[in-house]
PDB file of C-alpha atoms in Angstrom:
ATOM      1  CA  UNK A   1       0.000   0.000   0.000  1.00  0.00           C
ATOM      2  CA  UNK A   2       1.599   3.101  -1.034  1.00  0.00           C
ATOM      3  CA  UNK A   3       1.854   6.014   1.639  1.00  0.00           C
ATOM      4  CA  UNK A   4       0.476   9.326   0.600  1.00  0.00           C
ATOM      5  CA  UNK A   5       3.741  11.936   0.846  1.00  0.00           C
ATOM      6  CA  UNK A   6       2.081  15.002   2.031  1.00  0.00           C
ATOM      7  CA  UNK A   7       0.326  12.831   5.383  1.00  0.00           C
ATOM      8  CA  UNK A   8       3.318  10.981   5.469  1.00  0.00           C
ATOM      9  CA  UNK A   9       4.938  14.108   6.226  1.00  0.00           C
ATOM     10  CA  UNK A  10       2.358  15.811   8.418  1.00  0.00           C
ATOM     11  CA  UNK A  11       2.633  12.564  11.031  1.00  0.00           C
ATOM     12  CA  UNK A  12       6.134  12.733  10.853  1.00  0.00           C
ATOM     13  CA  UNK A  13       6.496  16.746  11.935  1.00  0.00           C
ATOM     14  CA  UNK A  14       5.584  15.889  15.785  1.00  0.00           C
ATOM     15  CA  UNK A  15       8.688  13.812  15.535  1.00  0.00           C
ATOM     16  CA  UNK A  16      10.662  16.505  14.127  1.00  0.00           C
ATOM     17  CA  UNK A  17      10.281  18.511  16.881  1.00  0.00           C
ATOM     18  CA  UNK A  18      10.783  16.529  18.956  1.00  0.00           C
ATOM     19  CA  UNK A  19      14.652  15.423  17.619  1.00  0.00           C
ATOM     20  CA  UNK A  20      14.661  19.182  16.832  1.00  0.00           C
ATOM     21  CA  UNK A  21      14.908  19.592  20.661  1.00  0.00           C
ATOM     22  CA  UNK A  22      16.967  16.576  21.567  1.00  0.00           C
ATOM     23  CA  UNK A  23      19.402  17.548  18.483  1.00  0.00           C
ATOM     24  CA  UNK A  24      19.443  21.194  19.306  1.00  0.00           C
ATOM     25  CA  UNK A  25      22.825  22.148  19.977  1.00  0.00           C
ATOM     26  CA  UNK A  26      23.675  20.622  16.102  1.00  0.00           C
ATOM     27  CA  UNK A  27      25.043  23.546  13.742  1.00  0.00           C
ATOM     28  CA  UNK A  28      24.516  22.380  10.245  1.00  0.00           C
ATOM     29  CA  UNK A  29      24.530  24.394   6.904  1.00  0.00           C
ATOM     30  CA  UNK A  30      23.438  27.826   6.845  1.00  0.00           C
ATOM     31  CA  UNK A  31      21.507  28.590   3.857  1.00  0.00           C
ATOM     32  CA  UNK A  32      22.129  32.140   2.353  1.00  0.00           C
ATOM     33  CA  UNK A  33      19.716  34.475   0.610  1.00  0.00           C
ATOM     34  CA  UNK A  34      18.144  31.296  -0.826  1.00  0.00           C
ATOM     35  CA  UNK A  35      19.158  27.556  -0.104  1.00  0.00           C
ATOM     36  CA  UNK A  36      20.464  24.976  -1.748  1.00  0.00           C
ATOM     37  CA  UNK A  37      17.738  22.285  -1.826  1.00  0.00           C
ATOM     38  CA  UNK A  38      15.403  25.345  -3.440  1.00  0.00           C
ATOM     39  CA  UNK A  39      17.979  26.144  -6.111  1.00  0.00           C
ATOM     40  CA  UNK A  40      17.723  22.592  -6.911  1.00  0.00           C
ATOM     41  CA  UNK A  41      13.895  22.825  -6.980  1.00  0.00           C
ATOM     42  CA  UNK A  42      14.563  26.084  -9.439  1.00  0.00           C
ATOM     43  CA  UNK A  43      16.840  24.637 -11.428  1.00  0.00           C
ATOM     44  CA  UNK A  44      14.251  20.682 -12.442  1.00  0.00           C
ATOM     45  CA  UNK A  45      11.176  22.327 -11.756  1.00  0.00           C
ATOM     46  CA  UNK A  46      10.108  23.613 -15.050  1.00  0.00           C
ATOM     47  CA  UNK A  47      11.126  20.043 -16.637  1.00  0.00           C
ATOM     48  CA  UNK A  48       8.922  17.627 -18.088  1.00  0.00           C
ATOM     49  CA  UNK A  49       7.741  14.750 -15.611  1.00  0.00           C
ATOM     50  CA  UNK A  50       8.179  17.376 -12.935  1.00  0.00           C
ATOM     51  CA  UNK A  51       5.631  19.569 -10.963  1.00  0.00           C
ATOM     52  CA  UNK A  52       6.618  22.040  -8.262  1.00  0.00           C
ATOM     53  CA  UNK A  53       5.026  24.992  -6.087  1.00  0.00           C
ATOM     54  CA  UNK A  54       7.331  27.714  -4.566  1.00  0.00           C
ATOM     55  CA  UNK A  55       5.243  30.207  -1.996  1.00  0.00           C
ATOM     56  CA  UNK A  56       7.225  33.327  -1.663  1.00  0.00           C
ATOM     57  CA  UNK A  57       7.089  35.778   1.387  1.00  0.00           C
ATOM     58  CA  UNK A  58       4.438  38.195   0.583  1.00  0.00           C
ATOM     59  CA  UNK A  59       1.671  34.941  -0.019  1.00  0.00           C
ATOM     60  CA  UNK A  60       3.313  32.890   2.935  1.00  0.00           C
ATOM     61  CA  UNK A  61       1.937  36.370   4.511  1.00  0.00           C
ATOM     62  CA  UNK A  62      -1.616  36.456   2.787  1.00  0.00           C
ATOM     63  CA  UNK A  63      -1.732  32.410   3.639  1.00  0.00           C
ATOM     64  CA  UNK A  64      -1.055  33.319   7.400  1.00  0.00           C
ATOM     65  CA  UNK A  65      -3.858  35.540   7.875  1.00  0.00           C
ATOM     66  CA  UNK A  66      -6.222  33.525   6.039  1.00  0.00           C
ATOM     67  CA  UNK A  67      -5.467  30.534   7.990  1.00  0.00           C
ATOM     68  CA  UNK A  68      -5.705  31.850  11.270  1.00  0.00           C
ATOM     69  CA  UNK A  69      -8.051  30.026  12.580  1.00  0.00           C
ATOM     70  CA  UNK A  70      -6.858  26.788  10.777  1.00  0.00           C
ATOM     71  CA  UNK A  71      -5.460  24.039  12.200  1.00  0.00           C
ATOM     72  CA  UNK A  72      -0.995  24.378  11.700  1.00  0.00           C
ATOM     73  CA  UNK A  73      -1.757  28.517  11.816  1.00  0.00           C
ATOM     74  CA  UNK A  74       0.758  27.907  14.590  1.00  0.00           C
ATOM     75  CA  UNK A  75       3.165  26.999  12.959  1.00  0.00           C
ATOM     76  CA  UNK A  76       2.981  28.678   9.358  1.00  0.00           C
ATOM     77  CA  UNK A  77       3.340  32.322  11.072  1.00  0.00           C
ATOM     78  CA  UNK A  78       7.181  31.008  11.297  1.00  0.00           C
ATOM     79  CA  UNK A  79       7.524  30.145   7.915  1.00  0.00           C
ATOM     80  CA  UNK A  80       8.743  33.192   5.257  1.00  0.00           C
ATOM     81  CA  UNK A  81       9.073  30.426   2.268  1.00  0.00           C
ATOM     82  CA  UNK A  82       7.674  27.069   1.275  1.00  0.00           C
ATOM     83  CA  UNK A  83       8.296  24.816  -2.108  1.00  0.00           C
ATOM     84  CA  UNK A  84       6.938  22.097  -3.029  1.00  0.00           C
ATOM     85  CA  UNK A  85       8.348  19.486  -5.526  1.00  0.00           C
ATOM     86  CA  UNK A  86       7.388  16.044  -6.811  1.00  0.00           C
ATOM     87  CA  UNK A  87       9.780  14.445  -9.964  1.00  0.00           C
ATOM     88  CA  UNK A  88       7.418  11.434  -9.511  1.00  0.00           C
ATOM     89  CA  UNK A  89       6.582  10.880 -13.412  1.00  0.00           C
ATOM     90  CA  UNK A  90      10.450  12.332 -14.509  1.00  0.00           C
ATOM     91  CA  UNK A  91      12.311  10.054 -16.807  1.00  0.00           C
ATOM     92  CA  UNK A  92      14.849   7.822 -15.031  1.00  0.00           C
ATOM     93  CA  UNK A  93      17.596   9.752 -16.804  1.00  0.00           C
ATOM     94  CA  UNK A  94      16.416  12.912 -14.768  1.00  0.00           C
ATOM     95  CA  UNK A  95      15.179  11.132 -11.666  1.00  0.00           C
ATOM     96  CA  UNK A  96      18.886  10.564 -11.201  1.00  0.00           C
ATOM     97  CA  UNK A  97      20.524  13.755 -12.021  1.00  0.00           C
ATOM     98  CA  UNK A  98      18.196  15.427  -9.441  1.00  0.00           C
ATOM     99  CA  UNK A  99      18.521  12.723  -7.017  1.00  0.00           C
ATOM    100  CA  UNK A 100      22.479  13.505  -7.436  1.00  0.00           C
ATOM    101  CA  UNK A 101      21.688  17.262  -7.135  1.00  0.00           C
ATOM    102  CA  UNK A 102      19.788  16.923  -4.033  1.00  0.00           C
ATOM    103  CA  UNK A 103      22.044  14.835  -1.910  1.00  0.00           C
ATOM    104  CA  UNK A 104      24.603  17.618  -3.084  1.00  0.00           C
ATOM    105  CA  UNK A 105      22.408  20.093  -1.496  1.00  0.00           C
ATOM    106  CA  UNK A 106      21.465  18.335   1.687  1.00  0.00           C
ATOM    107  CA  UNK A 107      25.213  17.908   2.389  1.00  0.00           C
ATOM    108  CA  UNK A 108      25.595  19.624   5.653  1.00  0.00           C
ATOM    109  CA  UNK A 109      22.427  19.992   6.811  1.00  0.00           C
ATOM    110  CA  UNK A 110      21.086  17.531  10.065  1.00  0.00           C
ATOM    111  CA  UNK A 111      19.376  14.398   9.577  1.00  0.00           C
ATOM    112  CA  UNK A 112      16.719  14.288  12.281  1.00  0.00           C
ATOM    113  CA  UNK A 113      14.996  11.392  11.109  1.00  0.00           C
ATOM    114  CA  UNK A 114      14.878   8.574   8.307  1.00  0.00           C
ATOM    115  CA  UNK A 115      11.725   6.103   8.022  1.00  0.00           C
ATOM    116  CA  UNK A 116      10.897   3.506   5.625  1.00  0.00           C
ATOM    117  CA  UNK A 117       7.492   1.952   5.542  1.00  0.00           C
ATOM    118  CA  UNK A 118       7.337  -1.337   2.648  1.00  0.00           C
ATOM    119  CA  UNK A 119       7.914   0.937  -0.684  1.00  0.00           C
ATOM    120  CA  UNK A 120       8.095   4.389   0.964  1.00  0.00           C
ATOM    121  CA  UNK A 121      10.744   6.253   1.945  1.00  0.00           C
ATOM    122  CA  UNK A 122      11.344   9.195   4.093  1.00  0.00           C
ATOM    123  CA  UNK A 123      13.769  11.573   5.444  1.00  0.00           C
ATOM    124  CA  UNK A 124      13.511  14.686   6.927  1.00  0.00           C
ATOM    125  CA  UNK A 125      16.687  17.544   7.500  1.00  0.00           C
ATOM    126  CA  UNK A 126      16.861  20.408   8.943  1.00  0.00           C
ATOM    127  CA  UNK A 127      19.224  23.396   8.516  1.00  0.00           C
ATOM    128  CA  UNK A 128      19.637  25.115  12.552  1.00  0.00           C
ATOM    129  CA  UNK A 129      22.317  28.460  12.532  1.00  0.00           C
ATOM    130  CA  UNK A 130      21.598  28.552  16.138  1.00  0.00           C
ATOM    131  CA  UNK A 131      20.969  26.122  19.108  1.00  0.00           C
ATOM    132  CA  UNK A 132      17.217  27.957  19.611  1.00  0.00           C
ATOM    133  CA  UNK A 133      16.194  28.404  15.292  1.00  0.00           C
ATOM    134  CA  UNK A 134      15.382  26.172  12.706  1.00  0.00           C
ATOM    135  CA  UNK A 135      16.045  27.917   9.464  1.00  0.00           C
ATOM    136  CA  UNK A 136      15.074  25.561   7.173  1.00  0.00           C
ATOM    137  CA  UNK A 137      12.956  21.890   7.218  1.00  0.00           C
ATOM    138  CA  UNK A 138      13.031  19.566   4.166  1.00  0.00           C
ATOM    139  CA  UNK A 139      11.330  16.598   3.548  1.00  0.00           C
ATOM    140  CA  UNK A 140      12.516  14.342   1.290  1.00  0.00           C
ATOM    141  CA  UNK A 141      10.860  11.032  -0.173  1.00  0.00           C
ATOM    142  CA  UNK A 142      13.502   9.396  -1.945  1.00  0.00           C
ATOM    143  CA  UNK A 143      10.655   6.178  -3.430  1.00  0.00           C
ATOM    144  CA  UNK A 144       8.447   9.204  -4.810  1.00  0.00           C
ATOM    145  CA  UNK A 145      11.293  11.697  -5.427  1.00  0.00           C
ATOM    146  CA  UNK A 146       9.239  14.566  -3.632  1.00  0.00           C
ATOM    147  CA  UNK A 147      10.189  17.660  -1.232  1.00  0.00           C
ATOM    148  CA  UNK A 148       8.819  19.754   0.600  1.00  0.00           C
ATOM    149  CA  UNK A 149      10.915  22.743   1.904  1.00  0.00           C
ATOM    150  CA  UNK A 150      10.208  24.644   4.852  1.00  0.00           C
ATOM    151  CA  UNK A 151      12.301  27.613   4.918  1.00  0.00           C
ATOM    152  CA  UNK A 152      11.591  30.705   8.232  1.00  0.00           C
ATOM    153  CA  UNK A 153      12.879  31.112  11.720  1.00  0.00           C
ATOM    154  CA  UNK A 154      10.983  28.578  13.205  1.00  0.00           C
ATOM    155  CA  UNK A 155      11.708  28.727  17.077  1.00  0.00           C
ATOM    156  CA  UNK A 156      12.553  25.122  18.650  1.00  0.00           C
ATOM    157  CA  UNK A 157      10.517  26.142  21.472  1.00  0.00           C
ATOM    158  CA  UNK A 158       7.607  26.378  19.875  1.00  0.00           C
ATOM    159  CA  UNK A 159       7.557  23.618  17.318  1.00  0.00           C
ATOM    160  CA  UNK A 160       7.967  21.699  20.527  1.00  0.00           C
ATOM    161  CA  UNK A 161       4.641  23.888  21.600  1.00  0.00           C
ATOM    162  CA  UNK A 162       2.873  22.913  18.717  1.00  0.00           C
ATOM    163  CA  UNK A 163       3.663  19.433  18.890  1.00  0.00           C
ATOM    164  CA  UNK A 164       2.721  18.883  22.469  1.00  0.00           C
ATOM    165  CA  UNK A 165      -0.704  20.627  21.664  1.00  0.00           C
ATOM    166  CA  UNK A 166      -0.906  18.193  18.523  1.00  0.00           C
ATOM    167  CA  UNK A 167      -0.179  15.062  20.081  1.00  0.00           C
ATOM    168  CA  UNK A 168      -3.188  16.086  22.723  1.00  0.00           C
ATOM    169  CA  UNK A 169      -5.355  16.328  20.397  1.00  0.00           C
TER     170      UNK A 169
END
């Protein structure tokens, strides 16, 4: 039975926070202006077999206040950028140059957790320039070739919040 990425991904983020917390005083890379794993998303995402949604800070903004009162408002008002990517139907020829690409760009950055479940695959990194701030979150599934990029100042503390208050709900 094949996993579906995206809930895959929002059962997994509890987690995250969790080893965020644990793994806090880990310095890994420090993205600048932009990061690596979204220049990779730049550079495949207009290529055929490939689909991909990059949210820049002025609708991260617009998405904020219209999800409010939504559940994960929480924890979007942290986030300045967001991609999404999927290489899913790609050729094999390009599945494996941006499989090569992204473990170029992920070099660096801190593994906080790797799951396989039958088929599916799953790893999520995180980029952390201080022992209190996660700058950037990416999940990656390696069987579907998808990522989704989290990129803000996303306060350990309260990811740890939010995923107290999730897991008592």
């Amino acid at each position: 039975m094949k996993t579906n990425f995206v809930s895959l991904c929002l059962k997994v983020l509890l987690a995250v926070t969790v080893l965020c917390q644990v793994s806090a005083p880990a310095v890994s890379a420090k993205p600048g202006k932009d990061s690596r794993v979204m220049d990779v998303i730049r550079k495949y995402g207009r290529c055929d077999g490939v689909g991909s949604i990059t949210i820049g800070p002025f609708l991260m903004g617009i998405a904020r206040k219209a999800a409010s009162d939504e559940e994960g408002a929480d924890f979007m008002k942290y986030l300045n950028r967001m991609a999404i990517f999927s290489a899913e139907e790609a050729d094999s020829c390009l599945k494996a140059d941006i499989s090569a690409d992204l473990a170029k760009a992920l070099d660096g950055y801190e593994t906080a957790m790797e799951m396989k479940d039958g088929e599916d695959d799953m790893a999520i990194y995180f980029s952390m320039p201080s022992d209190d701030i996660v700058s950037e979150m990416v999940l990656v599934s390696g069987s579907e070739l998808a990522v989704i990029l989290m990129i803000g100042d996303m306060p350990v503390s309260e990811l740890k919040n939010i995923a107290a208050e999730a897991m008592a709900d």
